[in-house]
Amino acid sequence: MRATLFAAAALAAVASASVVPRDGPTPCMVDCAQNSFNSGFCSNGFTDLHCICHNSDFFSTTYRCVSDQCGGQSQVDAAQAIFSSLCQNQ
């Protein structure tokens, strides 16, 4: 449910960004973010944008995972665009 909420929010927030996959975050990106939550970063998960947007450890852990597991720098760029859009007003 949280992953679906995140994907829907991300898709709506970044529909016009050119580096973002048309369908929003990939399942791999969502898994990487979830792994960061499971590691203790932002324990309220996808619903706590304030924590996510102000937690550099969350970002570095998530982006490292995306780079290693999801297809390299192009996927990191897409994830960064998604979070940048989501965090715009945080």
Backbone as a printed PyTorch tensor [residue, N CA C, xyz], in Angstrom:
tensor([[[  0.8260,  -1.1890,   0.0000],
         [  0.0000,   0.0000,   0.0000],
         [  0.8700,   1.2520,   0.0000]],

        [[  1.8900,   1.2800,   0.8660],
         [  2.7620,   2.4610,   0.9130],
         [  3.4910,   2.6480,  -0.4040]],

        [[  3.9600,   1.5370,  -0.9830],
         [  4.6660,   1.6270,  -2.2540],
         [  3.7420,   2.1740,  -3.3330]],

        [[  2.4950,   1.7530,  -3.3280],
         [  1.5290,   2.2470,  -4.2980],
         [  1.2750,   3.7290,  -4.0880]],

        [[  1.1360,   4.1430,  -2.8380],
         [  0.9360,   5.5520,  -2.5190],
         [  2.1250,   6.3730,  -2.9930]],

        [[  3.3360,   5.8870,  -2.7160],
         [  4.5440,   6.5780,  -3.1390],
         [  4.5950,   6.6800,  -4.6550]],

        [[  4.3410,   5.5850,  -5.3260],
         [  4.4020,   5.5730,  -6.7840],
         [  3.3890,   6.5440,  -7.3770]],

        [[  2.1920,   6.5620,  -6.8440],
         [  1.1630,   7.4710,  -7.3420],
         [  1.5470,   8.9230,  -7.0950]],

        [[  2.0510,   9.2080,  -5.9070],
         [  2.4610,  10.5760,  -5.5830],
         [  3.6290,  11.0110,  -6.4520]],

        [[  4.5800,  10.1260,  -6.6220],
         [  5.7450,  10.4500,  -7.4340],
         [  5.3500,  10.6730,  -8.8850]],

        [[  4.4980,   9.8210,  -9.3930],
         [  4.0590,   9.9580, -10.7740],
         [  3.3540,  11.2890, -10.9840]],

        [[  2.4730,  11.6430, -10.0910],
         [  1.7470,  12.9030, -10.2080],
         [  2.6870,  14.0910, -10.0880]],

        [[  3.6700,  13.9810,  -9.2160],
         [  4.5650,  15.1020,  -8.9480],
         [  5.5580,  15.3540, -10.0600]],

        [[  5.9100,  14.3180, -10.8100],
         [  6.9990,  14.4700, -11.7640],
         [  6.6350,  14.0660, -13.1810]],

        [[  5.4070,  14.0840, -13.5110],
         [  4.9680,  13.6150, -14.8220],
         [  5.6760,  14.3190, -15.9720]],

        [[  6.0790,  15.5650, -15.7770],
         [  6.6970,  16.3010, -16.8700],
         [  8.2250,  16.2500, -16.8620]],

        [[  8.8300,  15.6590, -15.8690],
         [ 10.2960,  15.6060, -15.7990],
         [ 10.8260,  14.6160, -16.8290]],

        [[ 11.7940,  15.0400, -17.6240],
         [ 12.2440,  14.2180, -18.7400],
         [ 13.0730,  13.0070, -18.3290]],

        [[ 13.7790,  13.0450, -17.2040],
         [ 14.6140,  11.9050, -16.8250],
         [ 13.8580,  10.8710, -16.0140]],

        [[ 12.6230,  11.1470, -15.6700],
         [ 11.8400,  10.2420, -14.8410],
         [ 11.1360,   9.2300, -15.7300]],

        [[ 11.1710,   7.9580, -15.3510],
         [ 10.4350,   6.9680, -16.1320],
         [  8.9690,   7.3770, -16.2470]],

        [[  8.3730,   7.1850, -17.4000],
         [  6.9830,   7.5940, -17.6380],
         [  6.0170,   7.0200, -16.6130]],

        [[  6.2970,   5.8370, -16.1290],
         [  5.4030,   5.1840, -15.1780],
         [  5.7480,   5.5020, -13.7350]],

        [[  6.5910,   6.5080, -13.4960],
         [  6.9870,   6.8480, -12.1340],
         [  8.1690,   6.0040, -11.7010]],

        [[  8.3650,   5.8910, -10.4060],
         [  9.5120,   5.1320,  -9.9120],
         [  9.3750,   3.6570, -10.2790]],

        [[ 10.4950,   3.0690, -10.6080],
         [ 10.4880,   1.6400, -10.9230],
         [ 10.3120,   0.8450,  -9.6300]],

        [[  9.8640,  -0.3900,  -9.7270],
         [  9.7710,  -1.2280,  -8.5250],
         [ 11.1110,  -1.3290,  -7.7950]],

        [[ 12.1990,  -1.3360,  -8.5490],
         [ 13.5190,  -1.4000,  -7.9270],
         [ 13.7880,  -0.1510,  -7.0870]],

        [[ 13.4260,   1.0220,  -7.5950],
         [ 13.6020,   2.2600,  -6.8290],
         [ 12.7900,   2.2210,  -5.5410]],

        [[ 11.5630,   1.7540,  -5.6450],
         [ 10.6990,   1.6630,  -4.4690],
         [ 11.3050,   0.6960,  -3.4580]],

        [[ 11.8310,  -0.4340,  -3.9430],
         [ 12.4770,  -1.4050,  -3.0460],
         [ 13.6770,  -0.7830,  -2.3380]],

        [[ 14.4630,   0.0010,  -3.0680],
         [ 15.6290,   0.6470,  -2.4550],
         [ 15.2000,   1.6300,  -1.3700]],

        [[ 14.1750,   2.4110,  -1.6390],
         [ 13.6750,   3.3340,  -0.6190],
         [ 13.1540,   2.5520,   0.5830]],

        [[ 12.4290,   1.4750,   0.3240],
         [ 11.9020,   0.6580,   1.4180],
         [ 13.0350,   0.0630,   2.2500]],

        [[ 14.1070,  -0.3580,   1.5920],
         [ 15.2700,  -0.8820,   2.3190],
         [ 15.8770,   0.1870,   3.2160]],

        [[ 15.8910,   1.4270,   2.7520],
         [ 16.3960,   2.5220,   3.5850],
         [ 15.5040,   2.7220,   4.8000]],

        [[ 14.1940,   2.6520,   4.5980],
         [ 13.2750,   2.7560,   5.7390],
         [ 13.5270,   1.6160,   6.7170]],

        [[ 13.7010,   0.4120,   6.1900],
         [ 13.9310,  -0.7590,   7.0390],
         [ 15.2520,  -0.6680,   7.7950]],

        [[ 16.1820,   0.1420,   7.2830],
         [ 17.4720,   0.3400,   7.9500],
         [ 17.3890,   1.3760,   9.0610]],

        [[ 16.2190,   1.9540,   9.2480],
         [ 16.0260,   2.8940,  10.3420],
         [ 15.8910,   4.3390,   9.9260]],

        [[ 15.9910,   4.6160,   8.6360],
         [ 15.8260,   5.9870,   8.1660],
         [ 14.3430,   6.2490,   7.9470]],

        [[ 13.8090,   7.2570,   8.5940],
         [ 12.4130,   7.6690,   8.4110],
         [ 11.4660,   6.4960,   8.6200]],

        [[ 11.3430,   6.0940,   9.8560],
         [ 10.6100,   4.8750,  10.1900],
         [  9.1290,   4.9120,   9.8200]],

        [[  8.5830,   6.1000,   9.5380],
         [  7.1850,   6.1660,   9.0970],
         [  7.0430,   5.9360,   7.5990]],

        [[  8.1550,   5.6610,   6.9510],
         [  8.1180,   5.2850,   5.5420],
         [  7.7290,   6.4020,   4.6010]],

        [[  7.0680,   6.0010,   3.5290],
         [  6.7430,   6.9120,   2.4420],
         [  5.8150,   8.0470,   2.8490]],

        [[  5.1570,   7.9250,   3.9880],
         [  4.2120,   8.9610,   4.4000],
         [  4.8820,  10.1340,   5.1030]],

        [[  6.1600,  10.0140,   5.4310],
         [  6.8570,  11.0590,   6.1880],
         [  7.8030,  11.8470,   5.2890]],

        [[  7.2290,  12.6610,   4.4160],
         [  8.0550,  13.4200,   3.4780],
         [  9.0120,  14.3670,   4.1780]],

        [[  8.6130,  14.9420,   5.3010],
         [  9.5170,  15.8540,   6.0030],
         [ 10.8070,  15.1250,   6.3780]],

        [[ 10.6850,  13.9500,   6.9450],
         [ 11.8680,  13.1750,   7.3160],
         [ 12.6760,  12.7900,   6.0800]],

        [[ 11.9910,  12.2650,   5.0790],
         [ 12.6810,  11.8400,   3.8580],
         [ 13.4630,  13.0070,   3.2610]],

        [[ 12.8170,  14.1370,   3.1300],
         [ 13.4030,  15.2700,   2.4210],
         [ 14.5310,  15.9520,   3.1820]],

        [[ 14.6660,  15.6720,   4.4680],
         [ 15.7100,  16.2980,   5.2770],
         [ 16.7140,  15.2920,   5.8230]],

        [[ 16.7930,  14.1180,   5.2060],
         [ 17.6520,  13.0670,   5.7300],
         [ 18.6660,  12.6450,   4.6730]],

        [[ 19.8530,  13.2210,   4.7370],
         [ 20.8760,  12.9180,   3.7350],
         [ 21.3000,  11.4510,   3.7680]],

        [[ 21.2430,  10.8200,   4.9360],
         [ 21.5830,   9.3950,   5.0140],
         [ 20.5690,   8.5470,   4.2480]],

        [[ 19.2980,   8.9200,   4.3210],
         [ 18.2700,   8.2140,   3.5500],
         [ 18.5980,   8.3050,   2.0630]],

        [[ 18.9010,   9.5200,   1.5910],
         [ 19.1940,   9.7040,   0.1700],
         [ 20.4360,   8.9370,  -0.2570]],

        [[ 21.5140,   9.0540,   0.4930],
         [ 22.7430,   8.3820,   0.0640],
         [ 22.5660,   6.8670,   0.0420]],

        [[ 21.8740,   6.3240,   1.0340],
         [ 21.6320,   4.8810,   1.0650],
         [ 20.7290,   4.4570,  -0.0910]],

        [[ 19.6790,   5.2170,  -0.3210],
         [ 18.7470,   4.8850,  -1.4020],
         [ 19.4240,   5.0040,  -2.7620]],

        [[ 20.1530,   6.0870,  -2.9950],
         [ 20.8010,   6.2830,  -4.2930],
         [ 21.8950,   5.2500,  -4.5410]],

        [[ 22.6150,   4.8590,  -3.4950],
         [ 23.6340,   3.8190,  -3.6500],
         [ 22.9740,   2.5160,  -4.0960]],

        [[ 21.8680,   2.1700,  -3.4590],
         [ 21.1220,   0.9680,  -3.8320],
         [ 20.6220,   1.0700,  -5.2720]],

        [[ 20.0490,   2.2050,  -5.6260],
         [ 19.5310,   2.3860,  -6.9860],
         [ 20.6570,   2.2260,  -7.9990]],

        [[ 21.8080,   2.8040,  -7.7140],
         [ 22.9440,   2.6840,  -8.6160],
         [ 23.3910,   1.2330,  -8.7580]],

        [[ 23.4860,   0.5390,  -7.6420],
         [ 23.9850,  -0.8400,  -7.6500],
         [ 22.9690,  -1.8490,  -8.1620]],

        [[ 21.7000,  -1.6300,  -7.8680],
         [ 20.6880,  -2.6560,  -8.1210],
         [ 19.7220,  -2.3540,  -9.2730]],

        [[ 19.6370,  -1.0990,  -9.6790],
         [ 18.5470,  -0.7230, -10.5970],
         [ 18.9990,  -0.2600, -11.9760]],

        [[ 20.2610,  -0.2460, -12.2540],
         [ 20.6440,   0.1220, -13.6090],
         [ 21.5720,   1.3100, -13.7390]],

        [[ 22.2260,   1.6910, -12.6710],
         [ 23.2590,   2.7000, -12.7760],
         [ 22.7950,   4.1390, -12.6940]],

        [[ 23.6360,   5.0150, -13.2370],
         [ 23.4680,   6.4530, -13.0560],
         [ 22.1630,   6.9890, -13.6270]],

        [[ 21.7050,   6.4470, -14.7400],
         [ 20.4540,   6.9670, -15.3090],
         [ 19.2890,   6.7560, -14.3480]],

        [[ 19.3100,   5.6540, -13.6190],
         [ 18.2530,   5.3920, -12.6460],
         [ 18.4260,   6.2630, -11.4000]],

        [[ 19.6730,   6.5420, -11.0230],
         [ 19.9260,   7.4670,  -9.9100],
         [ 19.3970,   8.8510, -10.2860]],

        [[ 19.6730,   9.2800, -11.5130],
         [ 19.1710,  10.5790, -11.9740],
         [ 17.6460,  10.6300, -11.9110]],

        [[ 17.0020,   9.5470, -12.3180],
         [ 15.5380,   9.4860, -12.2740],
         [ 15.0380,   9.5400, -10.8320]],

        [[ 15.6810,   8.7930,  -9.9430],
         [ 15.2820,   8.8010,  -8.5280],
         [ 15.4810,  10.1910,  -7.9250]],

        [[ 16.5870,  10.8430,  -8.2760],
         [ 16.8310,  12.1910,  -7.7690],
         [ 15.7600,  13.1590,  -8.2570]],

        [[ 15.3500,  13.0300,  -9.5030],
         [ 14.3000,  13.9000, -10.0360],
         [ 12.9810,  13.6680,  -9.3010]],

        [[ 12.6850,  12.4210,  -9.0070],
         [ 11.4560,  12.0900,  -8.2860],
         [ 11.4750,  12.7240,  -6.9020]],

        [[ 12.5660,  12.4940,  -6.1580],
         [ 12.6250,  13.0420,  -4.8010],
         [ 12.6990,  14.5610,  -4.8080]],

        [[ 13.3840,  15.1290,  -5.7790],
         [ 13.4450,  16.5870,  -5.8780],
         [ 12.0420,  17.1670,  -6.0360]],

        [[ 11.2660,  16.5460,  -6.8740],
         [  9.8930,  17.0020,  -7.0820],
         [  9.0410,  16.8010,  -5.8320]],

        [[  9.1740,  15.6440,  -5.2120],
         [  8.3990,  15.3610,  -4.0050],
         [  8.7650,  16.2910,  -2.8550]],

        [[ 10.0190,  16.7020,  -2.8060],
         [ 10.5140,  17.4840,  -1.6700],
         [ 10.4840,  18.9910,  -1.9190]],

        [[  9.9750,  19.4010,  -3.0340],
         [  9.9750,  20.8100,  -3.4070],
         [  9.4280,  21.7280,  -2.3220]],

        [[  8.3860,  21.3410,  -1.6570],
         [  7.7450,  22.2090,  -0.6660],
         [  7.9710,  21.7500,   0.7640]],

        [[  8.9740,  20.9620,   0.9780],
         [  9.2360,  20.4450,   2.3180],
         [ 10.2780,  21.2900,   2.9660]]])
